[in-house]
Short mmCIF file of C-alpha atoms in Angstrom, two decimals:
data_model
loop_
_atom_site.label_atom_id
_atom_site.label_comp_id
_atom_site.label_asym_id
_atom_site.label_seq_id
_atom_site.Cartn_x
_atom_site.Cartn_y
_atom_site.Cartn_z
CA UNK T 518 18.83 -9.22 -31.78
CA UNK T 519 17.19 -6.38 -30.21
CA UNK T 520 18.15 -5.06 -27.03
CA UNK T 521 17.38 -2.15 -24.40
CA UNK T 522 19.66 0.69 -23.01
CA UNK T 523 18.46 2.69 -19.96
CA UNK T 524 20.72 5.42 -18.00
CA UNK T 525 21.60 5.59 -15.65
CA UNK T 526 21.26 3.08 -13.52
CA UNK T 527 21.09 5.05 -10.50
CA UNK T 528 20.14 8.87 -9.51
CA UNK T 529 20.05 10.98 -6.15
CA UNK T 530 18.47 14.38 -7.16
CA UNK T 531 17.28 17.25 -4.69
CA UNK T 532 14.00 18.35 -4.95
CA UNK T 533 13.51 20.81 -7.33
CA UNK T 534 15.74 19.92 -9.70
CA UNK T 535 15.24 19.35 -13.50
CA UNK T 536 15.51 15.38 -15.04
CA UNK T 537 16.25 13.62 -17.84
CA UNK T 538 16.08 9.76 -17.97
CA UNK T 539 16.94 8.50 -21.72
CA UNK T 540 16.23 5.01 -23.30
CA UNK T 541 17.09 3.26 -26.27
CA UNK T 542 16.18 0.40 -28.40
CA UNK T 543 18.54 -1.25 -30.84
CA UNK T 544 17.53 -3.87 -33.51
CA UNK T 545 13.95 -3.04 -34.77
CA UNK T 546 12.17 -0.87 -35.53
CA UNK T 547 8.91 1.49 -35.29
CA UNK T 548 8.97 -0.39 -31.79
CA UNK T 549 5.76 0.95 -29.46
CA UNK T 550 7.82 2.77 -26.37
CA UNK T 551 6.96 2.60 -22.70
CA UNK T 552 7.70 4.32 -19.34
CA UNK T 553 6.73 2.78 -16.32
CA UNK T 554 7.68 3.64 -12.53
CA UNK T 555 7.53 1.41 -10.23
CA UNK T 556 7.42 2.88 -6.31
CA UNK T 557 9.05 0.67 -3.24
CA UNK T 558 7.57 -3.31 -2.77
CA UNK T 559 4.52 -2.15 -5.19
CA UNK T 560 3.66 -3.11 -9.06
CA UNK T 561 4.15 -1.19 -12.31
CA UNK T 562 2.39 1.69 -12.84
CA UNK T 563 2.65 2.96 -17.04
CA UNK T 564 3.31 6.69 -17.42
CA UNK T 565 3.49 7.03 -20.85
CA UNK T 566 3.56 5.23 -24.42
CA UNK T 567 4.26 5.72 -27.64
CA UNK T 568 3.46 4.72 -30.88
CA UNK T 569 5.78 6.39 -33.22
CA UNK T 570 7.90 9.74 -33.32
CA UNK T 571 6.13 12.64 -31.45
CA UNK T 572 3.53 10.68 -30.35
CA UNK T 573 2.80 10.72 -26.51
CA UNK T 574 0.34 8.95 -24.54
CA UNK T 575 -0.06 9.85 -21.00
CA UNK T 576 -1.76 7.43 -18.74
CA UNK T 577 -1.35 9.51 -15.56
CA UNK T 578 -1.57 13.24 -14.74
CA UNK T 579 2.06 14.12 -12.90
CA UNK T 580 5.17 15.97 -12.46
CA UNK T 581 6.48 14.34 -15.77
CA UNK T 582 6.50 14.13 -19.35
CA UNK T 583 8.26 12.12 -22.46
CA UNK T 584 9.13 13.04 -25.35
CA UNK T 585 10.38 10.42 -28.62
CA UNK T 586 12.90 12.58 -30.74
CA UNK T 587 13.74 9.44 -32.73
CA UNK T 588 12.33 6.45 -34.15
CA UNK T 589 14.10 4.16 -30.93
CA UNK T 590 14.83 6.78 -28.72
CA UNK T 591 12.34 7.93 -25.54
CA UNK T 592 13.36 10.31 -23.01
CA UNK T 593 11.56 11.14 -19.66
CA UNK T 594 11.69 14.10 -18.47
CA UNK T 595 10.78 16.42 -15.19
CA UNK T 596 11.44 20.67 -14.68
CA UNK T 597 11.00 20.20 -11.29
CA UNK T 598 11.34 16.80 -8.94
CA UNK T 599 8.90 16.22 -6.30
CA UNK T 600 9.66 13.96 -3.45
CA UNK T 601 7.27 11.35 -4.49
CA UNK T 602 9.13 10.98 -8.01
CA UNK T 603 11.37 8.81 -6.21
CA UNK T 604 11.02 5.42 -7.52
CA UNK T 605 12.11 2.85 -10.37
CA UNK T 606 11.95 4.06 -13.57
CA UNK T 607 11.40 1.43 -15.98
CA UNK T 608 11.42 1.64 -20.18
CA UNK T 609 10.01 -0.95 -22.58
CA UNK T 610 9.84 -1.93 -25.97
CA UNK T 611 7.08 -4.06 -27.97
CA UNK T 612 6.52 -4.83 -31.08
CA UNK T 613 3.01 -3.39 -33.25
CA UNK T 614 0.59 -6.50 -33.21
CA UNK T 615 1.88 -8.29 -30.01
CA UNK T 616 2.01 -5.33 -27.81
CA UNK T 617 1.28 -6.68 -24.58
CA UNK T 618 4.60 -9.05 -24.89
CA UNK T 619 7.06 -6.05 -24.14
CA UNK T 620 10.58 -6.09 -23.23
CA UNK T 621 12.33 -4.23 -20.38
CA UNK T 622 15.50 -2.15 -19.74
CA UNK T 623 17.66 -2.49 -16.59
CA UNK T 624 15.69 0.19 -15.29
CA UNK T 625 16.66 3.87 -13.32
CA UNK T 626 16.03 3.83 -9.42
CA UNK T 627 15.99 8.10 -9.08
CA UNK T 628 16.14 9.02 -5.43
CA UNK T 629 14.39 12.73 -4.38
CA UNK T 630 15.94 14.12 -1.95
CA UNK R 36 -9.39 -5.72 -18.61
CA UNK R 37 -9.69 -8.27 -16.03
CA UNK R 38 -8.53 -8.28 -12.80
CA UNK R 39 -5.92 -11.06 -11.49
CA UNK R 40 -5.81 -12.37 -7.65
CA UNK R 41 -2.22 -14.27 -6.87
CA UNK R 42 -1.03 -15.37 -3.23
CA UNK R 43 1.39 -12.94 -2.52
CA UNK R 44 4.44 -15.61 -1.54
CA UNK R 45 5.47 -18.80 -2.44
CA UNK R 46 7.81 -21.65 -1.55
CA UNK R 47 9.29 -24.03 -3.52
CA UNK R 48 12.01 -26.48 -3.03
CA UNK R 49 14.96 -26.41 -5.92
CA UNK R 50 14.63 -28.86 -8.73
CA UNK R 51 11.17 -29.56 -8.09
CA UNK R 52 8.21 -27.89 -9.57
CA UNK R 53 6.82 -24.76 -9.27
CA UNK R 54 3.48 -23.73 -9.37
CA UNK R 55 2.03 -20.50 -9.48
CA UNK R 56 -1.87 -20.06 -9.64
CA UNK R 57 -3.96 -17.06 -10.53
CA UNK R 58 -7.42 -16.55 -10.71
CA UNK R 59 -9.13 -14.29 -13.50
CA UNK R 60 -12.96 -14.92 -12.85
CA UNK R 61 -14.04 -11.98 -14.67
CA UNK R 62 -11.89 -12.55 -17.87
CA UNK R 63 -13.57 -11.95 -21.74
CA UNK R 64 -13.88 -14.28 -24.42
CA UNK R 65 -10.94 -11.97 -25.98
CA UNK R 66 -8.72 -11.66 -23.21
CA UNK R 67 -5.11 -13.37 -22.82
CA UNK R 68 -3.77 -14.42 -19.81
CA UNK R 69 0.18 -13.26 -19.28
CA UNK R 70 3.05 -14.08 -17.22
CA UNK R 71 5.96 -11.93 -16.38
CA UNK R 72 8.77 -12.27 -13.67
CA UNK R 73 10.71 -9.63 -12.03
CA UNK R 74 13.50 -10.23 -10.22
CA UNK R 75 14.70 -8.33 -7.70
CA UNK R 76 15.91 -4.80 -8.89
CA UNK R 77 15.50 -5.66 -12.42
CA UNK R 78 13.16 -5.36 -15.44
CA UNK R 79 10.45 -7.64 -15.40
CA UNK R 80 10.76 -10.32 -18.29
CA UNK R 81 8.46 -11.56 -20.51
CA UNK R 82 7.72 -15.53 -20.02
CA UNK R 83 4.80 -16.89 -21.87
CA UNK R 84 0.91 -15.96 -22.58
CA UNK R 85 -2.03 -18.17 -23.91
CA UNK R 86 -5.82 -17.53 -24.80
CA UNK R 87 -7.49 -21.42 -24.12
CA UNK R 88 -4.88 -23.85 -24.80
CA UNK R 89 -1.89 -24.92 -22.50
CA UNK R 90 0.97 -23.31 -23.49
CA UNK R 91 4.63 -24.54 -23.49
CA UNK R 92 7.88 -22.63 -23.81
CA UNK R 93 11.43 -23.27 -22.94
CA UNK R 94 11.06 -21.24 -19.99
CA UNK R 95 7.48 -22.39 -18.17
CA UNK R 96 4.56 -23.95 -18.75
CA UNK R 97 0.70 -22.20 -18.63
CA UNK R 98 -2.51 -24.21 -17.97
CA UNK R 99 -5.52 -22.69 -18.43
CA UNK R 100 -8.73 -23.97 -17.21
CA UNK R 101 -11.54 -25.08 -19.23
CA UNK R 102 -13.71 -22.19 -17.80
CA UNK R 103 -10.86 -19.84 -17.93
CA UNK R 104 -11.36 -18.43 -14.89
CA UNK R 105 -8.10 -19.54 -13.38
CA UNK R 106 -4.15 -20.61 -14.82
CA UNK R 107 -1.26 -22.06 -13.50
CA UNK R 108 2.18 -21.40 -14.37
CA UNK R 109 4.69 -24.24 -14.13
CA UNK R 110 8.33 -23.59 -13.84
CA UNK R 111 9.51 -27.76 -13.95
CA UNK R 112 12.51 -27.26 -12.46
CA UNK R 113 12.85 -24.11 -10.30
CA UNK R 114 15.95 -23.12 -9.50
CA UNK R 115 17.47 -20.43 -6.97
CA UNK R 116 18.22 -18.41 -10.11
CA UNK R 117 14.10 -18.40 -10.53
CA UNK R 118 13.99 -16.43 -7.18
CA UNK R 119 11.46 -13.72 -8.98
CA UNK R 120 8.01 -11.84 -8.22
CA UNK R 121 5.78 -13.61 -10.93
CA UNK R 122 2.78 -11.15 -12.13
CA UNK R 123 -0.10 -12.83 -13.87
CA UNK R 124 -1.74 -10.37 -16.27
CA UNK R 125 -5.07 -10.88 -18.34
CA UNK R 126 -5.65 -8.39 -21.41
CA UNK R 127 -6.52 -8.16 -24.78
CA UNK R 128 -3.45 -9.12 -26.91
CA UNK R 129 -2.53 -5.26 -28.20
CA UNK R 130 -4.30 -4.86 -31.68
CA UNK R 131 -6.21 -1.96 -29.89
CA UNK R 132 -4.26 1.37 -28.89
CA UNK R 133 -6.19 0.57 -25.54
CA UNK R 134 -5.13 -2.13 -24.89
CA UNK R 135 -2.62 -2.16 -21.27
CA UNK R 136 -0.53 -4.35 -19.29
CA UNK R 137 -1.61 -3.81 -15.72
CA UNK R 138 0.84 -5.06 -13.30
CA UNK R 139 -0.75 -5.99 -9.78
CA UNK R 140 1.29 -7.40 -6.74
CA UNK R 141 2.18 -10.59 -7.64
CA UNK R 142 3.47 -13.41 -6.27
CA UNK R 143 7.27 -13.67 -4.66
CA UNK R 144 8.37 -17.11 -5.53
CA UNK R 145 11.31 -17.82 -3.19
CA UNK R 146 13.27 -21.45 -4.01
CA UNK R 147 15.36 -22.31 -1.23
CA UNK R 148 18.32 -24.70 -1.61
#
């Protein structure tokens, strides 16, 4: 069965400071990738996507940026946090023809301070 | 894609039903209607989707109006363990790269013992 690995679960950071959040899927393959963040008592808001190895989509200009070294591997990444980068980071997996059915990780909550 | 309106909170009694509406007045001919659940400080899950027809899983069921301008998801049995924000989302099902799941507010579904 396929499953999701996000880490690590939890991050305090000081501003300024570089960041690397890392997910992996396990189980399929050429999976479509997602990073979401998700700020205090609001909805999901998608960062980035991608459809195959060094292939990016970025759905919102910001501090950040991904990167997909490997087929099931998708890493998000910052040179410099910003106080409003605190939030819960959130990776997901689909498959190519259903893509809106998509499948979550445990999820990062990265405190800036 | 089409924009979803949910109460934001709801009540429900364990071991009776649940039922979650949301309206989608401006939906397309092409667009699915989808329900996640997230529960508190985890990944939202994935728990059913339909076009027209009611749709029944082992997890909920989804009843779509005639007009499809409005759905309700059923959880039969609702337990504490279904303690959740439930997100209605209408898109197109993925085919297209822009196709997106947009996560609004939602609805916090709270069964008390």
């Amino acid at each position: 069965s396929q499953t999701i690995h996000q880490w690590p679960a939890t991050l305090v950071q000081p501003v300024g400071s570089p960041l690397s959040l890392e997910c992996t899927v396990e189980g399929t393959s050429n999976p479509n990738l997602y990073w979401y963040r998700q700020a205090a008592g609001r909805g999901l808001q998608l960062l980035f996507y991608s459809v195959g190895i060094g292939q990016i989509s970025s759905e919102v200009p910001q501090n950040l940026s991904a990167s997909r070294p490997q087929d099931r591997q998708f890493i998000l990444s910052s040179k410099k946090l910003l106080l409003s980068d605190s939030g819960f980071y959130l990776c997901a997996w689909s498959g190519w023809i259903a893509k809106n059915i998509q499948y979550f990780g445990a999820g990062t909550r990265l405190s800036v301070l | 894609d089409a924009k979803t309106t949910q109460p934001p909170s709801m009540d429900c009694a364990e071991g009776r039903a649940a039922n979650l509406p949301c309206n989608h007045s401006t939906i397309s001919g092409n667009e699915y209607v989808y329900w996640y659940r997230q529960i508190h400080s985890q990944g939202p899950q994935y728990i059913i989707h339909g076009l027209k027809n009611n749709e029944t899983n082992e997890m909920a069921s989804l009843i779509i109006t005639e007009d499809r301008k409005s759905s309700t998801l059923i959880l039969p049995h609702a337990t504490l363990r279904d303690t959740a924000v439930y997100y209605c989302i209408v898109s197109f099902r993925g085919e297209t790269s822009g196709s997106r799941l947009t996560f609004g507010e939602g609805t916090q579904l709270t069964v008390n013992p």
